[in-house]
Amino acid sequence: MIVVSGVITDLNNEVTVAIDKANKILGLNSSDIVDSFIIKTSVDARHKKAPQLVSSVGFITNKDEEKYVNKINNKNVSYRNLDAGLPKFCFGKQNLKNRPVIVGFGPAGMFAGLILAKNGYRPIIIERGEDVDKRISSVTSFWQTGKLNTQSNVQFGEGGAGTFSDGKLTTRINDPLCDYVLKEFVRLGAPSEILKKAKPHIGTDYLREIVKSIKKEIVSLGGEVLTSSQLTDIIVKNGEIDQIVINGSYIPCSALILAIGHSARDTFEMLMQKSIAIESKPFSIGVRIEHLQSDINFGLYGKYMNHPMLPKGEYQLSLRSSERAVYTFCMCPGGSVVPSCSEQNTVVTNGMSEFARDKKNANSALVVSVSQKDFGLNPKDAINFQRKYEQAAFIAGGENYCAPAQTVGCFLNNKTGLDISRIEPSYSLGVKECNFNNLFPSYISNMMRDGLINFGRKIRNFDANDAVLTGVETRTSSPIRILRGENLESISISGLYPCGEGAGYAGGIMSAAVDGIKVAISVIKKYRPL
């Protein structure tokens, strides 16, 4: 395929206008073109004039495409091998003594399981939380009553933490496998439009059904998915995985993929007790900020905010000062701030949207980067750093899972207060006024203040006095990394494959899914199918 990127059209132009503009660069005759189509489209709303659409256009031709692209020599024209995004397998010769086991059924575990199942390895997948339907019931109960199930919640259960999110499928990794993941999502029930959006998302509602479809396919191919089943120990002999302990039962195991997610603190501690190489890593903490979605739309699009070609306003903002950064993360247009803790007597927030993104408020994390200079090199210290502020938020919220909250005007003026005006906090268990300047250390609250003022210059009303801050947001990424070698096995134990976000090798649904595929490919490269 030949790809022409950066094709600019007006909001009212037909799709054919972008294709025609792209072909003016290529100079192809109609007889040369087998097919032409829009690959991706984004919105450029950076200027005060009308927003524009920026598209990448694909052409499948009967020419020697790579040679033709080289002849044109245009930075916006490239050649793409359509097979590059397909997983490639080289089957190993070593016999597996036992079926491979995957711990965790989030994006990394799901896609590792899918790849292994498709290739005849019949994986056993262990998930500490409940199946999707039971998990939804447990989470809903917590959001309504404050009764927390520490084993099945927003962090634990089928689908992983992403099941209660916006279902974002954007990523900063530039890996051809991303195309494969998107196509698999569509094959398994996602809207086909995610293949053509620059910022695709499927929403929590679609994602829940896709999780069921992935599970069904894995089982149909000879795999198993065991819910309410927690890994509690690993038995090692001669430097290799020999057995694992699940709910008190010993299971023989020679290949173990750890896709445990970023909140499996008890599992992290068990691994440290086994002297498996783990290090602390940087992450970020802060709050959720809520605006009216209409304010964000107007701030980005101005008078064009209601144009049918424009999506709900979405932003990604950052400010760096010396070695620290403040930025927005996991922005949820038309969504809610949701209770997301997994431990008793803590408060954790996250954002969630359905596919339609049709709720009144927009929210995103407003977080500040922290590093080993703040909490030390010991992985336990990184975990305890997160926990410290989650427990502080629990106390500040009244010790009943209400969340501490503060309006932006009060925060900027260092005044305890929640002067609710146009924006009603969406956190379902209720909020209690606080002063985040006192809850966080000054290096975090000062950066949050600088970020709000700077971002308010970029998007009108971002720093509006009645915007609501709800805390705390601590689960932006894993606080630890389980070290692995080039073959993706643990550097400490043969047959142990740290994987995904919890192991410190991903950040979001897409990158976790891609890492799951790569780890599965590594297992396939070592072992022959069962």
Coordinates of C-alpha atoms in Angstrom, one line a residue:
M1 CA 0.0 0.0 0.0
I2 CA 1.1 3.6 -0.7
V3 CA 0.2 6.0 2.1
V4 CA -0.1 9.8 1.7
S5 CA -0.2 11.5 5.1
G6 CA -1.0 15.1 6.1
V7 CA -3.9 15.6 3.6
I8 CA -5.8 18.6 4.8
T9 CA -9.5 19.2 4.0
D10 CA -12.3 21.4 5.3
L11 CA -15.0 20.1 7.6
N12 CA -17.6 20.2 4.9
N13 CA -15.6 18.4 2.2
E14 CA -16.6 14.9 1.0
V15 CA -14.2 12.0 1.6
T16 CA -13.4 11.9 -2.1
V17 CA -11.8 15.4 -1.8
A18 CA -9.1 14.0 0.5
I19 CA -8.5 11.1 -1.9
D20 CA -8.2 13.4 -4.9
K21 CA -5.8 15.7 -3.1
A22 CA -3.6 12.8 -2.2
N23 CA -3.5 11.5 -5.7
K24 CA -2.4 14.9 -7.0
I25 CA 0.8 14.2 -5.1
L26 CA 1.1 10.7 -6.5
G27 CA 0.0 11.3 -10.1
L28 CA -1.6 7.9 -10.5
N29 CA -3.8 7.0 -13.4
S30 CA -7.2 5.6 -12.6
S31 CA -6.1 2.3 -14.3
D32 CA -3.2 2.1 -11.8
I33 CA -5.5 2.2 -8.7
V34 CA -7.0 -1.0 -7.4
D35 CA -8.4 0.7 -4.3
S36 CA -8.2 4.0 -2.4
F37 CA -9.5 4.9 1.0
I38 CA -9.1 7.0 4.2
I39 CA -6.8 5.2 6.7
K40 CA -6.9 7.7 9.6
T41 CA -8.4 11.1 10.2
S42 CA -7.7 13.6 13.0
V43 CA -8.8 17.1 13.7
D44 CA -6.5 20.1 13.7
A45 CA -8.1 22.8 15.9
R46 CA -4.9 24.6 16.8
H47 CA -5.7 27.8 15.0
K48 CA -8.5 30.3 15.5
K49 CA -9.8 29.7 12.0
A50 CA -12.2 26.8 11.3
P51 CA -10.9 23.4 12.4
Q52 CA -9.6 21.2 9.6
L53 CA -9.5 17.4 9.0
V54 CA -6.0 15.9 8.5
S55 CA -6.1 12.5 6.8
S56 CA -3.8 9.7 5.8
V57 CA -5.0 8.1 2.5
G58 CA -4.1 4.6 1.3
F59 CA -3.8 3.4 -2.3
I60 CA -3.5 -0.2 -3.3
T61 CA -2.1 -0.2 -6.9
N62 CA -0.8 -2.6 -9.5
K63 CA 2.6 -0.8 -9.6
D64 CA 5.8 -1.7 -7.8
E65 CA 4.7 0.4 -4.9
E66 CA 8.0 0.6 -3.0
K67 CA 9.9 1.6 -6.1
Y68 CA 7.2 4.2 -7.0
V69 CA 7.4 5.8 -3.5
N70 CA 11.2 6.1 -3.7
K71 CA 10.8 7.8 -7.1
I72 CA 8.3 10.4 -5.8
N73 CA 10.7 11.2 -2.8
N74 CA 8.1 13.1 -0.8
K75 CA 8.2 13.0 3.1
N76 CA 4.4 12.6 3.2
V77 CA 4.4 9.6 0.9
S78 CA 5.4 6.2 2.3
Y79 CA 5.2 2.5 1.4
R80 CA 3.5 0.1 3.9
N81 CA 3.8 -3.6 3.8
L82 CA 0.4 -4.9 4.7
D83 CA 1.8 -8.1 6.1
A84 CA 4.1 -6.2 8.5
G85 CA 1.4 -6.0 11.2
L86 CA 0.8 -9.7 11.3
P87 CA 2.4 -11.7 14.1
K88 CA 5.1 -13.9 12.8
F89 CA 5.8 -17.3 14.4
C90 CA 8.9 -19.5 14.5
F91 CA 7.9 -22.6 16.5
G92 CA 10.4 -24.0 19.0
K93 CA 11.5 -27.6 19.4
Q94 CA 11.5 -27.9 23.2
N95 CA 8.6 -29.9 24.6
L96 CA 6.4 -28.2 27.1
K97 CA 6.0 -30.4 30.2
N98 CA 2.7 -28.7 31.1
R99 CA 0.2 -26.4 29.5
P100 CA 1.4 -22.7 29.7
V101 CA -0.2 -20.6 32.4
I102 CA -1.1 -16.9 32.1
V103 CA -1.8 -15.0 35.3
G104 CA -4.2 -12.1 34.6
F105 CA -6.9 -11.6 32.0
G106 CA -6.4 -7.9 31.2
P107 CA -5.3 -6.8 27.7
A108 CA -1.8 -8.4 28.0
G109 CA -3.1 -11.7 29.3
M110 CA -6.0 -11.8 26.8
F111 CA -3.9 -11.3 23.8
A112 CA -1.1 -13.6 25.0
G113 CA -3.8 -16.2 25.5
L114 CA -5.4 -15.6 22.2
I115 CA -2.1 -16.0 20.3
L116 CA -1.2 -19.2 22.2
A117 CA -4.7 -20.7 21.8
K118 CA -4.7 -20.0 18.0
N119 CA -1.4 -21.8 17.7
G120 CA -2.2 -25.0 19.6
Y121 CA -0.8 -24.3 23.1
R122 CA -4.1 -24.6 25.0
P123 CA -3.2 -22.0 27.7
I124 CA -4.7 -22.0 31.2
I125 CA -5.5 -18.4 32.2
I126 CA -5.8 -17.5 35.9
E127 CA -7.7 -14.4 36.9
R128 CA -8.0 -13.4 40.6
G129 CA -11.2 -11.4 39.9
E130 CA -14.6 -12.4 38.8
D131 CA -16.0 -12.9 35.3
V132 CA -17.2 -9.7 33.5
D133 CA -20.9 -10.0 34.5
K134 CA -20.2 -10.8 38.2
R135 CA -17.5 -8.2 38.3
I136 CA -19.8 -5.5 37.0
S137 CA -22.2 -6.4 39.8
S138 CA -19.4 -6.2 42.5
V139 CA -18.2 -2.9 41.1
T140 CA -21.7 -1.4 40.9
S141 CA -22.4 -2.5 44.5
F142 CA -19.2 -0.8 45.7
W143 CA -20.1 2.4 43.8
Q144 CA -23.6 2.4 45.4
T145 CA -22.9 1.2 48.9
G146 CA -19.1 1.6 49.6
K147 CA -18.8 -2.2 50.3
L148 CA -15.5 -3.1 48.6
N149 CA -14.6 -6.6 47.2
T150 CA -10.8 -6.5 47.4
Q151 CA -10.6 -9.4 44.9
S152 CA -12.9 -8.2 42.2
N153 CA -13.1 -4.5 41.6
V154 CA -12.1 -1.8 39.1
Q155 CA -8.5 -3.1 39.2
F156 CA -9.1 -6.9 39.3
G157 CA -11.3 -9.1 37.1
E158 CA -11.8 -10.1 33.5
G159 CA -10.7 -7.4 31.2
G160 CA -8.3 -5.7 33.6
A161 CA -8.5 -2.1 34.7
G162 CA -9.3 -1.0 31.2
T163 CA -12.8 -2.6 31.4
F164 CA -13.9 0.4 33.6
S165 CA -12.2 3.1 31.5
D166 CA -12.8 5.0 28.3
G167 CA -11.4 2.1 26.3
K168 CA -8.8 4.2 24.7
L169 CA -6.8 2.5 21.9
T170 CA -4.2 5.2 21.4
T171 CA -0.6 4.5 22.2
R172 CA 2.8 6.2 21.8
I173 CA 4.5 3.0 20.7
N174 CA 5.0 2.7 16.9
D175 CA 4.6 -1.0 16.4
P176 CA 3.0 -2.7 13.4
L177 CA 1.3 -5.1 15.8
C178 CA -1.0 -2.2 16.8
D179 CA -2.9 -2.6 13.5
Y180 CA -3.4 -6.3 14.2
V181 CA -4.8 -5.5 17.7
L182 CA -7.2 -3.0 16.3
K183 CA -8.4 -5.5 13.6
E184 CA -8.8 -8.2 16.2
F185 CA -11.0 -5.8 18.3
V186 CA -13.2 -5.2 15.3
R187 CA -13.4 -8.9 14.4
L188 CA -14.5 -9.5 18.0
G189 CA -17.2 -6.8 18.1
A190 CA -15.7 -3.3 18.2
P191 CA -17.1 -0.6 15.8
S192 CA -15.2 -0.7 12.6
E193 CA -14.6 3.1 12.8
I194 CA -11.8 2.5 15.3
L195 CA -9.6 1.5 12.3
K196 CA -9.9 5.0 10.8
K197 CA -9.8 7.3 13.8
A198 CA -6.5 8.9 14.9
K199 CA -7.7 8.6 18.5
P200 CA -9.8 5.4 18.5
H201 CA -11.7 4.3 21.6
I202 CA -14.4 1.7 22.2
G203 CA -15.8 2.7 25.6
T204 CA -16.4 0.6 28.6
D205 CA -19.7 -0.8 27.2
Y206 CA -18.1 -2.3 24.0
L207 CA -15.0 -3.4 25.9
R208 CA -17.0 -5.6 28.3
E209 CA -18.6 -7.5 25.4
I210 CA -15.2 -7.9 23.6
V211 CA -13.7 -9.4 26.7
K212 CA -16.4 -12.1 26.6
S213 CA -15.8 -12.7 22.9
I214 CA -12.0 -13.2 23.5
K215 CA -12.7 -15.6 26.3
K216 CA -15.1 -17.5 24.2
E217 CA -12.6 -17.9 21.4
I218 CA -9.8 -19.0 23.7
V219 CA -12.0 -21.6 25.3
S220 CA -13.2 -22.8 21.8
L221 CA -9.5 -23.4 20.9
G222 CA -8.8 -25.6 23.9
G223 CA -7.8 -22.9 26.4
E224 CA -9.3 -22.3 29.9
V225 CA -10.1 -19.1 31.8
L226 CA -10.4 -19.7 35.5
T227 CA -11.8 -16.7 37.5
S228 CA -11.7 -16.0 41.2
S229 CA -8.3 -17.8 41.1
Q230 CA -5.3 -16.1 42.6
L231 CA -1.6 -16.9 42.2
T232 CA -0.2 -17.0 45.8
D233 CA 3.2 -18.8 45.3
I234 CA 5.8 -19.9 42.8
I235 CA 7.9 -23.0 43.4
V236 CA 11.3 -22.9 41.7
K237 CA 13.7 -25.8 41.2
N238 CA 17.2 -25.5 39.7
G239 CA 16.5 -22.0 38.5
E240 CA 13.3 -22.9 36.7
I241 CA 9.5 -22.6 37.3
D242 CA 8.3 -26.0 38.6
Q243 CA 4.9 -25.4 40.2
I244 CA 2.6 -22.6 41.1
V245 CA 0.0 -22.3 43.9
I246 CA -3.5 -21.2 42.9
N247 CA -6.1 -20.9 45.7
G248 CA -4.0 -23.3 47.8
S249 CA -3.7 -25.9 45.1
Y250 CA -0.3 -26.9 43.5
I251 CA -0.2 -26.9 39.7
P252 CA 2.7 -28.1 37.6
C253 CA 4.0 -25.3 35.5
S254 CA 7.0 -24.8 33.2
A255 CA 6.0 -21.6 31.3
L256 CA 4.3 -18.8 33.3
I257 CA 3.3 -15.5 31.8
L258 CA 2.8 -12.8 34.5
A259 CA 0.2 -10.3 33.2
I260 CA -0.8 -9.3 36.7
G261 CA -1.7 -5.6 36.1
H262 CA -0.3 -2.5 37.9
S263 CA -2.2 -3.0 41.2
A264 CA -1.3 -6.6 42.2
R265 CA 0.7 -5.4 45.2
D266 CA 0.4 -8.7 47.1
T267 CA 1.8 -10.5 44.1
F268 CA 4.6 -8.0 43.7
E269 CA 5.6 -8.7 47.4
M270 CA 5.5 -12.4 46.9
L271 CA 7.8 -12.1 43.9
M272 CA 10.2 -10.0 45.9
Q273 CA 10.3 -12.6 48.6
K274 CA 11.4 -15.1 45.9
S275 CA 14.3 -12.8 45.1
I276 CA 13.0 -12.3 41.6
A277 CA 14.7 -9.2 40.1
I278 CA 12.4 -6.2 40.5
E279 CA 13.2 -2.5 40.5
S280 CA 11.2 0.6 41.3
K281 CA 10.3 2.9 38.4
P282 CA 8.9 6.4 37.8
F283 CA 5.1 6.9 37.7
S284 CA 2.8 9.9 38.4
I285 CA 0.2 10.9 41.0
G286 CA -2.4 13.7 41.2
V287 CA -6.1 14.1 40.9
R288 CA -9.0 14.0 38.4
I289 CA -10.2 17.3 37.0
E290 CA -13.8 17.7 35.8
H291 CA -15.1 20.3 33.4
L292 CA -18.4 20.7 31.5
Q293 CA -17.9 18.8 28.2
S294 CA -19.4 21.9 26.4
D295 CA -16.7 24.1 27.9
I296 CA -14.0 21.8 26.5
N297 CA -15.7 21.6 23.1
F298 CA -15.9 25.4 22.9
G299 CA -12.3 25.8 24.2
L300 CA -11.1 23.6 21.3
Y301 CA -13.4 24.3 18.5
G302 CA -14.9 27.8 19.3
K303 CA -18.1 28.6 17.3
Y304 CA -17.7 25.3 15.3
M305 CA -18.2 23.2 18.4
N306 CA -21.5 21.7 17.2
H307 CA -20.3 20.8 13.7
P308 CA -21.4 17.2 13.0
M309 CA -17.9 16.3 11.7
L310 CA -16.2 17.2 14.9
P311 CA -15.8 14.6 17.7
K312 CA -16.3 15.3 21.4
G313 CA -13.5 17.7 22.5
E314 CA -10.4 15.8 23.7
Y315 CA -7.1 17.1 24.9
Q316 CA -3.6 16.0 26.0
L317 CA -1.6 18.7 27.8
S318 CA 1.8 18.8 29.4
L319 CA 4.3 21.1 31.0
R320 CA 7.9 20.3 32.0
S321 CA 9.9 22.1 34.6
S322 CA 13.4 20.8 35.1
E323 CA 13.2 17.1 35.9
R324 CA 9.5 17.0 36.7
A325 CA 6.4 17.2 34.5
V326 CA 2.7 17.9 35.0
Y327 CA 0.3 16.5 32.4
T328 CA -3.2 15.3 31.6
F329 CA -3.7 11.6 31.2
C330 CA -6.5 9.2 30.2
M331 CA -8.9 12.0 29.2
C332 CA -12.6 10.8 29.2
P333 CA -14.9 13.0 27.2
G334 CA -18.5 12.8 28.3
G335 CA -17.6 10.5 31.2
S336 CA -17.5 10.0 34.9
V337 CA -14.9 9.9 37.7
V338 CA -15.2 6.5 39.3
P339 CA -14.1 5.0 42.6
S340 CA -11.2 2.6 41.8
C341 CA -9.5 1.4 44.9
S342 CA -8.5 -2.3 45.4
E343 CA -7.4 -2.1 49.1
Q344 CA -9.5 -1.4 52.2
N345 CA -9.3 2.1 53.6
T346 CA -8.0 3.8 50.5
V347 CA -9.4 6.1 47.9
V348 CA -8.4 5.9 44.3
T349 CA -10.0 7.6 41.3
N350 CA -10.1 6.8 37.6
G351 CA -12.1 8.0 34.6
M352 CA -14.6 6.1 32.6
S353 CA -16.7 6.8 29.4
E354 CA -19.1 4.7 27.3
F355 CA -18.6 4.6 23.6
A356 CA -21.2 7.5 23.0
R357 CA -19.3 9.8 25.4
D358 CA -22.6 11.5 26.1
K359 CA -22.5 12.5 29.8
K360 CA -22.4 16.2 30.8
N361 CA -18.9 16.3 32.3
A362 CA -15.4 15.7 30.8
N363 CA -12.6 14.5 33.1
S364 CA -9.0 13.6 32.9
A365 CA -6.1 12.9 35.3
L366 CA -4.0 15.9 36.2
V367 CA -0.9 14.3 37.4
V368 CA 2.8 15.0 38.3
S369 CA 5.7 12.8 37.6
V370 CA 7.5 11.2 40.6
S371 CA 10.7 9.2 40.6
Q372 CA 13.1 7.2 42.7
K373 CA 14.4 10.6 44.0
D374 CA 11.0 11.0 45.7
F375 CA 10.5 7.4 47.1
G376 CA 13.8 5.5 46.8
L377 CA 15.2 2.6 44.9
N378 CA 13.4 -0.2 46.8
P379 CA 10.3 -1.4 45.0
K380 CA 8.4 -1.6 48.3
D381 CA 9.0 2.1 48.9
A382 CA 7.5 2.9 45.5
I383 CA 4.4 0.9 46.3
N384 CA 4.1 2.4 49.8
F385 CA 4.4 5.9 48.2
Q386 CA 1.2 5.2 46.3
R387 CA -0.5 3.7 49.3
K388 CA 0.4 6.6 51.5
Y389 CA -1.6 9.1 49.4
E390 CA -4.5 6.7 48.9
Q391 CA -4.8 6.2 52.7
A392 CA -4.5 10.0 53.2
A393 CA -7.3 10.5 50.6
F394 CA -9.5 8.0 52.5
I395 CA -9.0 10.0 55.8
A396 CA -9.5 13.3 54.0
G397 CA -12.7 12.0 52.4
G398 CA -14.2 11.1 55.8
E399 CA -13.1 7.4 56.0
N400 CA -16.2 6.1 54.2
Y401 CA -14.8 5.9 50.6
C402 CA -16.0 9.4 49.8
A403 CA -13.3 11.3 47.9
P404 CA -11.6 14.5 48.9
A405 CA -12.4 17.2 46.4
Q406 CA -11.7 20.9 45.8
T407 CA -12.7 23.4 43.1
V408 CA -9.8 24.9 41.1
G409 CA -10.4 28.4 42.3
C410 CA -10.0 27.3 45.9
F411 CA -6.9 25.2 45.1
L412 CA -5.2 28.1 43.3
N413 CA -5.9 30.3 46.3
N414 CA -4.8 27.7 48.8
K415 CA -8.2 27.6 50.5
T416 CA -10.1 24.5 51.6
G417 CA -13.3 24.5 49.7
L418 CA -15.7 23.0 47.2
D419 CA -17.6 25.9 45.7
I420 CA -19.8 23.9 43.4
S421 CA -21.4 26.0 40.7
R422 CA -22.0 24.7 37.1
I423 CA -20.1 21.4 37.5
E424 CA -21.5 18.6 39.7
P425 CA -18.8 16.1 40.8
S426 CA -19.6 12.7 39.2
Y427 CA -17.8 10.5 41.8
S428 CA -20.6 8.2 42.8
L429 CA -19.8 7.7 46.5
G430 CA -19.8 11.5 47.2
V431 CA -17.1 14.0 47.9
K432 CA -15.9 16.0 50.8
E433 CA -14.1 19.4 50.6
C434 CA -10.4 19.4 51.2
N435 CA -7.2 21.3 50.3
F436 CA -4.9 19.3 48.1
N437 CA -2.1 21.8 48.9
N438 CA -2.1 20.1 52.3
L439 CA -2.6 16.5 51.2
F440 CA 0.2 16.5 48.7
P441 CA 3.8 17.6 49.2
S442 CA 4.6 21.0 47.8
Y443 CA 6.6 19.7 44.8
I444 CA 3.4 18.0 43.6
S445 CA 0.8 20.7 44.4
N446 CA 3.1 23.5 43.0
M447 CA 3.4 21.6 39.7
M448 CA -0.3 21.0 39.6
R449 CA -0.8 24.8 40.1
D450 CA 1.6 25.6 37.3
G451 CA -0.1 23.1 35.1
L452 CA -3.6 24.5 35.6
I453 CA -2.4 28.1 34.8
N454 CA -0.5 27.0 31.8
F455 CA -3.2 24.7 30.4
G456 CA -5.8 27.5 31.0
R457 CA -3.8 29.5 28.4
K458 CA -4.1 26.7 25.9
I459 CA -7.8 25.8 26.4
R460 CA -10.1 28.4 27.6
N461 CA -11.8 27.7 31.0
F462 CA -9.5 24.8 31.7
D463 CA -8.6 26.6 34.9
A464 CA -12.1 27.8 35.6
N465 CA -12.8 28.5 39.2
D466 CA -15.7 25.9 39.3
A467 CA -13.7 23.1 37.7
V468 CA -13.6 20.2 40.2
L469 CA -10.5 18.3 41.4
T470 CA -11.2 14.9 42.9
G471 CA -8.5 12.7 44.4
V472 CA -6.4 10.8 44.4
E473 CA -5.1 9.4 41.0
T474 CA -2.2 7.1 41.8
R475 CA -2.6 4.1 39.4
T476 CA -1.2 5.9 36.3
S477 CA 1.3 3.1 35.7
S478 CA 3.0 0.3 37.6
P479 CA 5.4 1.5 40.4
I480 CA 7.7 -1.5 39.6
R481 CA 9.4 -3.3 36.8
I482 CA 10.1 -7.1 36.8
L483 CA 13.3 -7.3 34.9
R484 CA 13.5 -9.5 31.8
G485 CA 16.0 -10.3 29.2
E486 CA 16.0 -10.1 25.4
N487 CA 14.0 -13.4 25.2
L488 CA 11.4 -11.7 27.5
E489 CA 12.0 -14.2 30.3
S490 CA 12.8 -13.1 33.8
I491 CA 16.5 -12.6 34.3
S492 CA 16.1 -14.5 37.6
I493 CA 14.0 -17.6 36.7
S494 CA 13.7 -19.6 33.5
G495 CA 10.2 -20.0 32.2
L496 CA 8.8 -16.9 33.9
Y497 CA 7.6 -14.2 31.5
P498 CA 6.9 -10.8 33.0
C499 CA 4.3 -9.1 30.7
G500 CA 2.3 -6.0 30.2
E501 CA 1.6 -3.0 32.4
G502 CA 2.0 -4.6 35.8
A503 CA 5.4 -5.8 34.9
G504 CA 6.4 -2.3 33.8
Y505 CA 6.5 -2.9 30.0
A506 CA 3.3 -1.1 28.9
G507 CA 1.0 1.8 29.6
G508 CA -2.6 1.4 28.4
I509 CA -4.7 -1.1 26.5
M510 CA -2.8 -1.1 23.2
S511 CA 0.7 -1.3 24.4
A512 CA -0.3 -4.0 26.9
A513 CA -2.0 -6.1 24.2
V514 CA 1.1 -5.7 22.0
D515 CA 3.4 -6.8 24.8
G516 CA 1.1 -9.8 25.4
I517 CA 1.5 -10.8 21.8
K518 CA 5.3 -10.4 21.9
V519 CA 5.6 -12.6 25.0
A520 CA 3.4 -15.2 23.5
I521 CA 5.6 -15.2 20.4
S522 CA 8.6 -15.7 22.7
V523 CA 7.0 -18.7 24.3
I524 CA 6.1 -20.1 20.9
K525 CA 9.7 -19.6 19.7
K526 CA 11.0 -21.7 22.7
Y527 CA 8.4 -24.5 22.8
R528 CA 6.6 -26.6 20.3
P529 CA 2.8 -26.7 20.3
L530 CA 1.2 -29.3 22.7

